[in-house]
Amino acid sequence: MSDNQLSQNNKLKAVFEVLRVSTKLGLTSFGGPVAHLGYFHNEYIRRRKWMDERSYADLVALCQFLPGPASSQVGIGIGVMRAGLMGGVAAWIGFTLPSVIALVLFAYLLQGFDIGNSGWIHGLKLVAVAIVAHAVLGMGQKLTPDRNRATIAIIAATVTLLWQTAISQALIIVLAGIIGLFLYKNTKIPELPDIRVPIKRSLAVICLVLFFGLLIILPFLRGITSLQWLPMFDSFYRSGSLVFGGGHVVLPLLEREVVPMGWLSKEDFLAGYGATQAVPGPLFTFAAYLGAIMNGWTGAIIATLGIFLPAFLLVVGALPFWDSLRRKPIIQGALVGVNAAVVGILLAALYDPIWTSSILAPADFALASILFIMLVFWKTPPWVVVIAGALGGVIINYI
């Protein structure tokens, strides 16, 4: 066997190894993006030593800076560094597929039994209240610790509520980045280690051009063609492209894209979001549920590919350039402002559509408060909170 064949066999073996390990994580990683990073660190860094500690920290920093699902992007990045481009694809498939399958099955259950107004569905909507309130609290403490950042967050929340369009949130993020650039342009950058990436810059440029090209051309094609799948793909691609701050922040973007279009009801939307908390893997797989409600398995595949494709293109496109960009104070300052706006956008989503569609009576508020306490103070696993919320919703329904 030639050296080239041996090399190809080793690469293929590495790809399947990444797929096997990432699938294990996809089946067991409960708890949201922050918890996912802990699972990754334990499995990839401590146990298998695929990366050193400092390189892993650098990769996490990059994915926090990029829009999209941070934990999924970290997994893709580890897969790329371990086994090249196909390793990144394998890492994404393994981590994502289990929750996609679970949520598509839930969507079929929801439709097949016509249980949209059941008490446990309302309970799942109350779970969403507790989950997002917890996310707002945690992100607010971390990302808006001073007066300037808290002000940016409140302004972002106000504008989001008063101007409820998808483009408004994109403009809020851009403006917040500009404000942060001026307010925090003198941010001190700590000494950083070098990071090596097995991706050619030419491939990275192609991925970045494709990312921005699709963002520009898809809305245009949507307006001039009659392809039925294109509007759905465009909506989910745009949502995946404009989300800063992780899975919870995609909620308002997706709600603005799918509910006003009449693709599904607000009740089905929130019920699926609650169910998403009960499965392992990335929160962005909520898109698979939405796509399945809209158009079965075909819709689930289109929605899932649409919302995750920007994350993949950005990770592959940014990795080779990150080492130089992350050393610039101007980039760090803009990121501070963007993160503060993210908190405000999520706060607005907590009120509308989550609170306004879920808290309809004193009993609803009481159950949502209990679920919130379970998450924040009792440190209860999210899947237990989901079960408790569903059972509580059934009880409330019979009171």
PDB file of C-alpha atoms in Angstrom, residues 137-378:
ATOM      1  CA  LEU A 137     -30.332  36.374  34.078  1.00  0.00           C
ATOM      2  CA  GLY A 138     -27.119  34.500  33.373  1.00  0.00           C
ATOM      3  CA  MET A 139     -26.190  36.418  30.249  1.00  0.00           C
ATOM      4  CA  GLY A 140     -27.113  39.739  31.847  1.00  0.00           C
ATOM      5  CA  GLN A 141     -24.784  39.155  34.787  1.00  0.00           C
ATOM      6  CA  LYS A 142     -21.927  38.234  32.485  1.00  0.00           C
ATOM      7  CA  LEU A 143     -22.407  40.559  29.528  1.00  0.00           C
ATOM      8  CA  THR A 144     -23.967  43.719  31.039  1.00  0.00           C
ATOM      9  CA  PRO A 145     -22.045  44.283  34.295  1.00  0.00           C
ATOM     10  CA  ASP A 146     -21.794  48.089  33.996  1.00  0.00           C
ATOM     11  CA  ARG A 147     -24.023  51.082  33.253  1.00  0.00           C
ATOM     12  CA  ASN A 148     -23.074  51.484  29.586  1.00  0.00           C
ATOM     13  CA  ARG A 149     -23.686  47.863  28.651  1.00  0.00           C
ATOM     14  CA  ALA A 150     -26.915  47.692  30.660  1.00  0.00           C
ATOM     15  CA  THR A 151     -28.117  50.794  28.807  1.00  0.00           C
ATOM     16  CA  ILE A 152     -27.300  49.228  25.435  1.00  0.00           C
ATOM     17  CA  ALA A 153     -29.269  46.139  26.464  1.00  0.00           C
ATOM     18  CA  ILE A 154     -32.356  48.095  27.535  1.00  0.00           C
ATOM     19  CA  ILE A 155     -32.326  50.207  24.358  1.00  0.00           C
ATOM     20  CA  ALA A 156     -31.990  47.047  22.275  1.00  0.00           C
ATOM     21  CA  ALA A 157     -34.929  45.455  24.098  1.00  0.00           C
ATOM     22  CA  THR A 158     -37.091  48.549  23.638  1.00  0.00           C
ATOM     23  CA  VAL A 159     -36.367  48.890  19.919  1.00  0.00           C
ATOM     24  CA  THR A 160     -36.916  45.153  19.391  1.00  0.00           C
ATOM     25  CA  LEU A 161     -40.362  45.328  21.016  1.00  0.00           C
ATOM     26  CA  LEU A 162     -41.456  48.491  19.206  1.00  0.00           C
ATOM     27  CA  TRP A 163     -40.019  47.581  15.799  1.00  0.00           C
ATOM     28  CA  GLN A 164     -40.675  43.874  15.361  1.00  0.00           C
ATOM     29  CA  THR A 165     -38.989  42.851  12.135  1.00  0.00           C
ATOM     30  CA  ALA A 166     -36.074  40.563  11.345  1.00  0.00           C
ATOM     31  CA  ILE A 167     -34.024  43.409   9.877  1.00  0.00           C
ATOM     32  CA  SER A 168     -34.461  45.503  13.025  1.00  0.00           C
ATOM     33  CA  GLN A 169     -32.511  42.988  15.069  1.00  0.00           C
ATOM     34  CA  ALA A 170     -29.695  42.927  12.532  1.00  0.00           C
ATOM     35  CA  LEU A 171     -29.480  46.728  12.643  1.00  0.00           C
ATOM     36  CA  ILE A 172     -29.528  46.696  16.447  1.00  0.00           C
ATOM     37  CA  ILE A 173     -26.568  44.311  16.514  1.00  0.00           C
ATOM     38  CA  VAL A 174     -24.608  46.412  13.991  1.00  0.00           C
ATOM     39  CA  LEU A 175     -25.272  49.670  15.852  1.00  0.00           C
ATOM     40  CA  ALA A 176     -24.414  48.088  19.190  1.00  0.00           C
ATOM     41  CA  GLY A 177     -21.119  46.910  17.708  1.00  0.00           C
ATOM     42  CA  ILE A 178     -20.332  50.452  16.533  1.00  0.00           C
ATOM     43  CA  ILE A 179     -21.199  51.888  19.958  1.00  0.00           C
ATOM     44  CA  GLY A 180     -19.097  49.260  21.678  1.00  0.00           C
ATOM     45  CA  LEU A 181     -16.227  50.035  19.304  1.00  0.00           C
ATOM     46  CA  PHE A 182     -16.126  53.642  20.526  1.00  0.00           C
ATOM     47  CA  LEU A 183     -16.869  52.995  24.197  1.00  0.00           C
ATOM     48  CA  TYR A 184     -14.510  50.043  24.618  1.00  0.00           C
ATOM     49  CA  LYS A 185     -11.888  50.640  21.911  1.00  0.00           C
ATOM     50  CA  ASN A 186      -9.134  50.739  24.535  1.00  0.00           C
ATOM     51  CA  THR A 187      -9.951  47.290  25.904  1.00  0.00           C
ATOM     52  CA  LYS A 188      -6.742  45.653  27.086  1.00  0.00           C
ATOM     53  CA  ILE A 189      -5.927  42.467  25.179  1.00  0.00           C
ATOM     54  CA  PRO A 190      -4.231  39.738  27.215  1.00  0.00           C
ATOM     55  CA  GLU A 191      -1.222  37.905  25.805  1.00  0.00           C
ATOM     56  CA  LEU A 192      -2.525  35.179  23.527  1.00  0.00           C
ATOM     57  CA  PRO A 193      -0.910  31.979  22.224  1.00  0.00           C
ATOM     58  CA  ASP A 194      -0.584  31.206  18.518  1.00  0.00           C
ATOM     59  CA  ILE A 195      -3.138  28.856  16.993  1.00  0.00           C
ATOM     60  CA  ARG A 196      -2.520  26.526  14.027  1.00  0.00           C
ATOM     61  CA  VAL A 197      -5.384  25.640  11.704  1.00  0.00           C
ATOM     62  CA  PRO A 198      -5.272  22.920   8.974  1.00  0.00           C
ATOM     63  CA  ILE A 199      -7.394  24.972   6.560  1.00  0.00           C
ATOM     64  CA  LYS A 200      -6.020  26.802   3.538  1.00  0.00           C
ATOM     65  CA  ARG A 201      -6.817  30.496   3.400  1.00  0.00           C
ATOM     66  CA  SER A 202      -8.120  30.091  -0.137  1.00  0.00           C
ATOM     67  CA  LEU A 203     -10.796  27.660   1.120  1.00  0.00           C
ATOM     68  CA  ALA A 204     -11.558  29.992   4.003  1.00  0.00           C
ATOM     69  CA  VAL A 205     -12.125  32.892   1.589  1.00  0.00           C
ATOM     70  CA  ILE A 206     -14.455  30.750  -0.537  1.00  0.00           C
ATOM     71  CA  CYS A 207     -16.510  29.895   2.556  1.00  0.00           C
ATOM     72  CA  LEU A 208     -16.760  33.545   3.618  1.00  0.00           C
ATOM     73  CA  VAL A 209     -17.758  34.652   0.123  1.00  0.00           C
ATOM     74  CA  LEU A 210     -20.389  31.912   0.045  1.00  0.00           C
ATOM     75  CA  PHE A 211     -21.698  32.952   3.471  1.00  0.00           C
ATOM     76  CA  PHE A 212     -22.221  36.592   2.482  1.00  0.00           C
ATOM     77  CA  GLY A 213     -23.272  35.719  -1.050  1.00  0.00           C
ATOM     78  CA  LEU A 214     -26.110  33.487   0.137  1.00  0.00           C
ATOM     79  CA  LEU A 215     -27.180  36.090   2.674  1.00  0.00           C
ATOM     80  CA  ILE A 216     -27.558  38.625  -0.145  1.00  0.00           C
ATOM     81  CA  ILE A 217     -28.833  36.494  -3.010  1.00  0.00           C
ATOM     82  CA  LEU A 218     -31.341  34.211  -1.254  1.00  0.00           C
ATOM     83  CA  PRO A 219     -33.916  36.981  -0.542  1.00  0.00           C
ATOM     84  CA  PHE A 220     -33.597  38.089  -4.188  1.00  0.00           C
ATOM     85  CA  LEU A 221     -34.110  34.556  -5.510  1.00  0.00           C
ATOM     86  CA  ARG A 222     -37.004  34.103  -3.113  1.00  0.00           C
ATOM     87  CA  GLY A 223     -38.803  36.970  -4.793  1.00  0.00           C
ATOM     88  CA  ILE A 224     -38.295  35.932  -8.408  1.00  0.00           C
ATOM     89  CA  THR A 225     -38.664  32.132  -8.287  1.00  0.00           C
ATOM     90  CA  SER A 226     -41.535  29.797  -7.452  1.00  0.00           C
ATOM     91  CA  LEU A 227     -39.451  27.146  -5.693  1.00  0.00           C
ATOM     92  CA  GLN A 228     -41.452  26.078  -2.650  1.00  0.00           C
ATOM     93  CA  TRP A 229     -38.459  25.208  -0.478  1.00  0.00           C
ATOM     94  CA  LEU A 230     -36.543  28.445  -1.111  1.00  0.00           C
ATOM     95  CA  PRO A 231     -38.505  30.783   1.219  1.00  0.00           C
ATOM     96  CA  MET A 232     -38.063  28.331   4.097  1.00  0.00           C
ATOM     97  CA  PHE A 233     -34.349  27.873   3.429  1.00  0.00           C
ATOM     98  CA  ASP A 234     -33.878  31.649   3.154  1.00  0.00           C
ATOM     99  CA  SER A 235     -35.664  32.320   6.457  1.00  0.00           C
ATOM    100  CA  PHE A 236     -33.679  29.744   8.388  1.00  0.00           C
ATOM    101  CA  TYR A 237     -30.382  30.680   6.748  1.00  0.00           C
ATOM    102  CA  ARG A 238     -30.894  34.341   7.643  1.00  0.00           C
ATOM    103  CA  SER A 239     -31.815  33.433  11.231  1.00  0.00           C
ATOM    104  CA  GLY A 240     -28.686  31.311  11.571  1.00  0.00           C
ATOM    105  CA  SER A 241     -26.582  34.128  10.112  1.00  0.00           C
ATOM    106  CA  LEU A 242     -27.738  36.916  12.418  1.00  0.00           C
ATOM    107  CA  VAL A 243     -27.821  35.269  15.836  1.00  0.00           C
ATOM    108  CA  PHE A 244     -25.248  36.354  18.392  1.00  0.00           C
ATOM    109  CA  GLY A 245     -25.273  34.748  21.823  1.00  0.00           C
ATOM    110  CA  GLY A 246     -26.317  31.156  21.226  1.00  0.00           C
ATOM    111  CA  GLY A 247     -29.451  29.089  20.938  1.00  0.00           C
ATOM    112  CA  HIS A 248     -31.895  31.065  23.050  1.00  0.00           C
ATOM    113  CA  VAL A 249     -31.360  34.252  21.057  1.00  0.00           C
ATOM    114  CA  VAL A 250     -32.511  32.558  17.843  1.00  0.00           C
ATOM    115  CA  LEU A 251     -36.016  32.375  19.315  1.00  0.00           C
ATOM    116  CA  PRO A 252     -37.155  35.932  18.399  1.00  0.00           C
ATOM    117  CA  LEU A 253     -35.567  35.737  14.946  1.00  0.00           C
ATOM    118  CA  LEU A 254     -37.304  32.464  14.108  1.00  0.00           C
ATOM    119  CA  GLU A 255     -40.603  33.623  15.572  1.00  0.00           C
ATOM    120  CA  ARG A 256     -40.549  36.718  13.341  1.00  0.00           C
ATOM    121  CA  GLU A 257     -39.764  34.556  10.316  1.00  0.00           C
ATOM    122  CA  VAL A 258     -42.286  31.725  10.655  1.00  0.00           C
ATOM    123  CA  VAL A 259     -45.309  32.830  12.705  1.00  0.00           C
ATOM    124  CA  PRO A 260     -46.320  35.981  10.755  1.00  0.00           C
ATOM    125  CA  MET A 261     -45.953  33.971   7.534  1.00  0.00           C
ATOM    126  CA  GLY A 262     -48.636  31.592   8.813  1.00  0.00           C
ATOM    127  CA  TRP A 263     -46.310  28.600   8.583  1.00  0.00           C
ATOM    128  CA  LEU A 264     -47.312  27.523  12.093  1.00  0.00           C
ATOM    129  CA  SER A 265     -49.137  28.916  15.117  1.00  0.00           C
ATOM    130  CA  LYS A 266     -47.518  30.720  18.034  1.00  0.00           C
ATOM    131  CA  GLU A 267     -48.757  27.927  20.316  1.00  0.00           C
ATOM    132  CA  ASP A 268     -47.022  25.214  18.276  1.00  0.00           C
ATOM    133  CA  PHE A 269     -43.916  27.388  18.120  1.00  0.00           C
ATOM    134  CA  LEU A 270     -43.616  27.728  21.905  1.00  0.00           C
ATOM    135  CA  ALA A 271     -44.556  24.104  22.567  1.00  0.00           C
ATOM    136  CA  GLY A 272     -41.690  22.986  20.350  1.00  0.00           C
ATOM    137  CA  TYR A 273     -39.295  25.389  22.015  1.00  0.00           C
ATOM    138  CA  GLY A 274     -40.188  23.899  25.379  1.00  0.00           C
ATOM    139  CA  ALA A 275     -39.699  20.369  24.071  1.00  0.00           C
ATOM    140  CA  THR A 276     -36.286  21.334  22.693  1.00  0.00           C
ATOM    141  CA  GLN A 277     -35.086  21.814  26.265  1.00  0.00           C
ATOM    142  CA  ALA A 278     -35.705  18.119  26.985  1.00  0.00           C
ATOM    143  CA  VAL A 279     -33.386  16.719  24.328  1.00  0.00           C
ATOM    144  CA  PRO A 280     -29.570  16.707  24.226  1.00  0.00           C
ATOM    145  CA  GLY A 281     -27.565  18.523  21.615  1.00  0.00           C
ATOM    146  CA  PRO A 282     -27.740  22.077  20.222  1.00  0.00           C
ATOM    147  CA  LEU A 283     -30.791  24.296  20.715  1.00  0.00           C
ATOM    148  CA  PHE A 284     -30.647  25.225  17.022  1.00  0.00           C
ATOM    149  CA  THR A 285     -32.198  21.838  16.254  1.00  0.00           C
ATOM    150  CA  PHE A 286     -35.441  23.589  17.198  1.00  0.00           C
ATOM    151  CA  ALA A 287     -35.398  24.405  13.472  1.00  0.00           C
ATOM    152  CA  ALA A 288     -35.910  20.710  12.680  1.00  0.00           C
ATOM    153  CA  TYR A 289     -39.131  20.728  14.716  1.00  0.00           C
ATOM    154  CA  LEU A 290     -40.356  23.872  12.952  1.00  0.00           C
ATOM    155  CA  GLY A 291     -39.527  22.464   9.526  1.00  0.00           C
ATOM    156  CA  ALA A 292     -41.309  19.194  10.336  1.00  0.00           C
ATOM    157  CA  ILE A 293     -44.441  21.054  11.433  1.00  0.00           C
ATOM    158  CA  MET A 294     -44.366  22.973   8.156  1.00  0.00           C
ATOM    159  CA  ASN A 295     -43.501  20.212   5.688  1.00  0.00           C
ATOM    160  CA  GLY A 296     -42.636  16.901   7.349  1.00  0.00           C
ATOM    161  CA  TRP A 297     -39.189  15.335   6.991  1.00  0.00           C
ATOM    162  CA  THR A 298     -38.434  17.398   3.898  1.00  0.00           C
ATOM    163  CA  GLY A 299     -39.088  20.597   5.789  1.00  0.00           C
ATOM    164  CA  ALA A 300     -37.007  19.379   8.736  1.00  0.00           C
ATOM    165  CA  ILE A 301     -34.003  18.725   6.494  1.00  0.00           C
ATOM    166  CA  ILE A 302     -34.314  22.093   4.714  1.00  0.00           C
ATOM    167  CA  ALA A 303     -34.697  24.008   7.979  1.00  0.00           C
ATOM    168  CA  THR A 304     -31.817  22.192   9.689  1.00  0.00           C
ATOM    169  CA  LEU A 305     -29.416  22.677   6.796  1.00  0.00           C
ATOM    170  CA  GLY A 306     -30.488  26.291   6.419  1.00  0.00           C
ATOM    171  CA  ILE A 307     -29.928  27.292  10.027  1.00  0.00           C
ATOM    172  CA  PHE A 308     -26.624  25.434  10.508  1.00  0.00           C
ATOM    173  CA  LEU A 309     -24.965  26.189   7.147  1.00  0.00           C
ATOM    174  CA  PRO A 310     -23.936  29.744   8.177  1.00  0.00           C
ATOM    175  CA  ALA A 311     -22.265  28.388  11.312  1.00  0.00           C
ATOM    176  CA  PHE A 312     -20.229  25.903   9.291  1.00  0.00           C
ATOM    177  CA  LEU A 313     -19.194  28.446   6.649  1.00  0.00           C
ATOM    178  CA  LEU A 314     -18.174  30.983   9.288  1.00  0.00           C
ATOM    179  CA  VAL A 315     -16.086  28.559  11.342  1.00  0.00           C
ATOM    180  CA  VAL A 316     -14.196  27.227   8.326  1.00  0.00           C
ATOM    181  CA  GLY A 317     -13.892  30.748   6.903  1.00  0.00           C
ATOM    182  CA  ALA A 318     -12.730  32.460  10.089  1.00  0.00           C
ATOM    183  CA  LEU A 319     -10.363  29.925  11.662  1.00  0.00           C
ATOM    184  CA  PRO A 320      -7.309  30.755   9.530  1.00  0.00           C
ATOM    185  CA  PHE A 321      -7.693  34.522  10.186  1.00  0.00           C
ATOM    186  CA  TRP A 322      -8.686  34.449  13.835  1.00  0.00           C
ATOM    187  CA  ASP A 323      -5.165  34.505  15.253  1.00  0.00           C
ATOM    188  CA  SER A 324      -4.520  38.008  13.913  1.00  0.00           C
ATOM    189  CA  LEU A 325      -8.019  39.449  14.310  1.00  0.00           C
ATOM    190  CA  ARG A 326      -8.417  38.519  17.967  1.00  0.00           C
ATOM    191  CA  ARG A 327      -5.403  40.639  18.888  1.00  0.00           C
ATOM    192  CA  LYS A 328      -7.059  43.884  17.740  1.00  0.00           C
ATOM    193  CA  PRO A 329      -8.704  46.022  20.475  1.00  0.00           C
ATOM    194  CA  ILE A 330     -11.224  47.358  17.941  1.00  0.00           C
ATOM    195  CA  ILE A 331     -12.636  43.847  17.445  1.00  0.00           C
ATOM    196  CA  GLN A 332     -12.845  43.241  21.177  1.00  0.00           C
ATOM    197  CA  GLY A 333     -14.629  46.562  21.729  1.00  0.00           C
ATOM    198  CA  ALA A 334     -17.245  45.876  19.060  1.00  0.00           C
ATOM    199  CA  LEU A 335     -17.875  42.452  20.551  1.00  0.00           C
ATOM    200  CA  VAL A 336     -18.612  43.995  23.963  1.00  0.00           C
ATOM    201  CA  GLY A 337     -21.381  46.122  22.444  1.00  0.00           C
ATOM    202  CA  VAL A 338     -22.823  43.236  20.418  1.00  0.00           C
ATOM    203  CA  ASN A 339     -22.999  40.992  23.478  1.00  0.00           C
ATOM    204  CA  ALA A 340     -24.877  43.661  25.431  1.00  0.00           C
ATOM    205  CA  ALA A 341     -27.424  44.024  22.604  1.00  0.00           C
ATOM    206  CA  VAL A 342     -27.898  40.265  22.572  1.00  0.00           C
ATOM    207  CA  VAL A 343     -29.059  40.409  26.181  1.00  0.00           C
ATOM    208  CA  GLY A 344     -31.603  43.084  25.266  1.00  0.00           C
ATOM    209  CA  ILE A 345     -32.940  41.108  22.297  1.00  0.00           C
ATOM    210  CA  LEU A 346     -33.387  38.055  24.482  1.00  0.00           C
ATOM    211  CA  LEU A 347     -35.103  40.144  27.165  1.00  0.00           C
ATOM    212  CA  ALA A 348     -37.575  41.374  24.547  1.00  0.00           C
ATOM    213  CA  ALA A 349     -38.242  37.791  23.470  1.00  0.00           C
ATOM    214  CA  LEU A 350     -38.909  36.841  27.082  1.00  0.00           C
ATOM    215  CA  TYR A 351     -41.776  39.325  27.094  1.00  0.00           C
ATOM    216  CA  ASP A 352     -43.072  38.807  23.541  1.00  0.00           C
ATOM    217  CA  PRO A 353     -43.841  36.154  22.402  1.00  0.00           C
ATOM    218  CA  ILE A 354     -42.979  33.974  25.403  1.00  0.00           C
ATOM    219  CA  TRP A 355     -44.554  35.743  28.398  1.00  0.00           C
ATOM    220  CA  THR A 356     -47.562  37.181  26.572  1.00  0.00           C
ATOM    221  CA  SER A 357     -48.482  33.776  25.099  1.00  0.00           C
ATOM    222  CA  SER A 358     -47.854  31.668  28.200  1.00  0.00           C
ATOM    223  CA  ILE A 359     -48.668  33.554  31.412  1.00  0.00           C
ATOM    224  CA  LEU A 360     -52.441  33.777  31.142  1.00  0.00           C
ATOM    225  CA  ALA A 361     -53.480  33.224  34.770  1.00  0.00           C
ATOM    226  CA  PRO A 362     -52.024  33.346  38.325  1.00  0.00           C
ATOM    227  CA  ALA A 363     -51.503  29.575  38.259  1.00  0.00           C
ATOM    228  CA  ASP A 364     -49.340  29.955  35.137  1.00  0.00           C
ATOM    229  CA  PHE A 365     -47.127  32.491  36.883  1.00  0.00           C
ATOM    230  CA  ALA A 366     -46.850  30.259  39.937  1.00  0.00           C
ATOM    231  CA  LEU A 367     -45.778  27.217  37.905  1.00  0.00           C
ATOM    232  CA  ALA A 368     -43.314  29.239  35.813  1.00  0.00           C
ATOM    233  CA  SER A 369     -41.796  30.605  39.053  1.00  0.00           C
ATOM    234  CA  ILE A 370     -41.380  27.097  40.457  1.00  0.00           C
ATOM    235  CA  LEU A 371     -39.703  25.941  37.248  1.00  0.00           C
ATOM    236  CA  PHE A 372     -37.401  28.981  37.353  1.00  0.00           C
ATOM    237  CA  ILE A 373     -36.401  28.207  40.947  1.00  0.00           C
ATOM    238  CA  MET A 374     -35.726  24.604  39.986  1.00  0.00           C
ATOM    239  CA  LEU A 375     -33.338  25.771  37.284  1.00  0.00           C
ATOM    240  CA  VAL A 376     -31.569  28.601  39.093  1.00  0.00           C
ATOM    241  CA  PHE A 377     -31.438  27.567  42.741  1.00  0.00           C
ATOM    242  CA  TRP A 378     -31.966  23.809  42.782  1.00  0.00           C
TER     243      TRP A 378
END
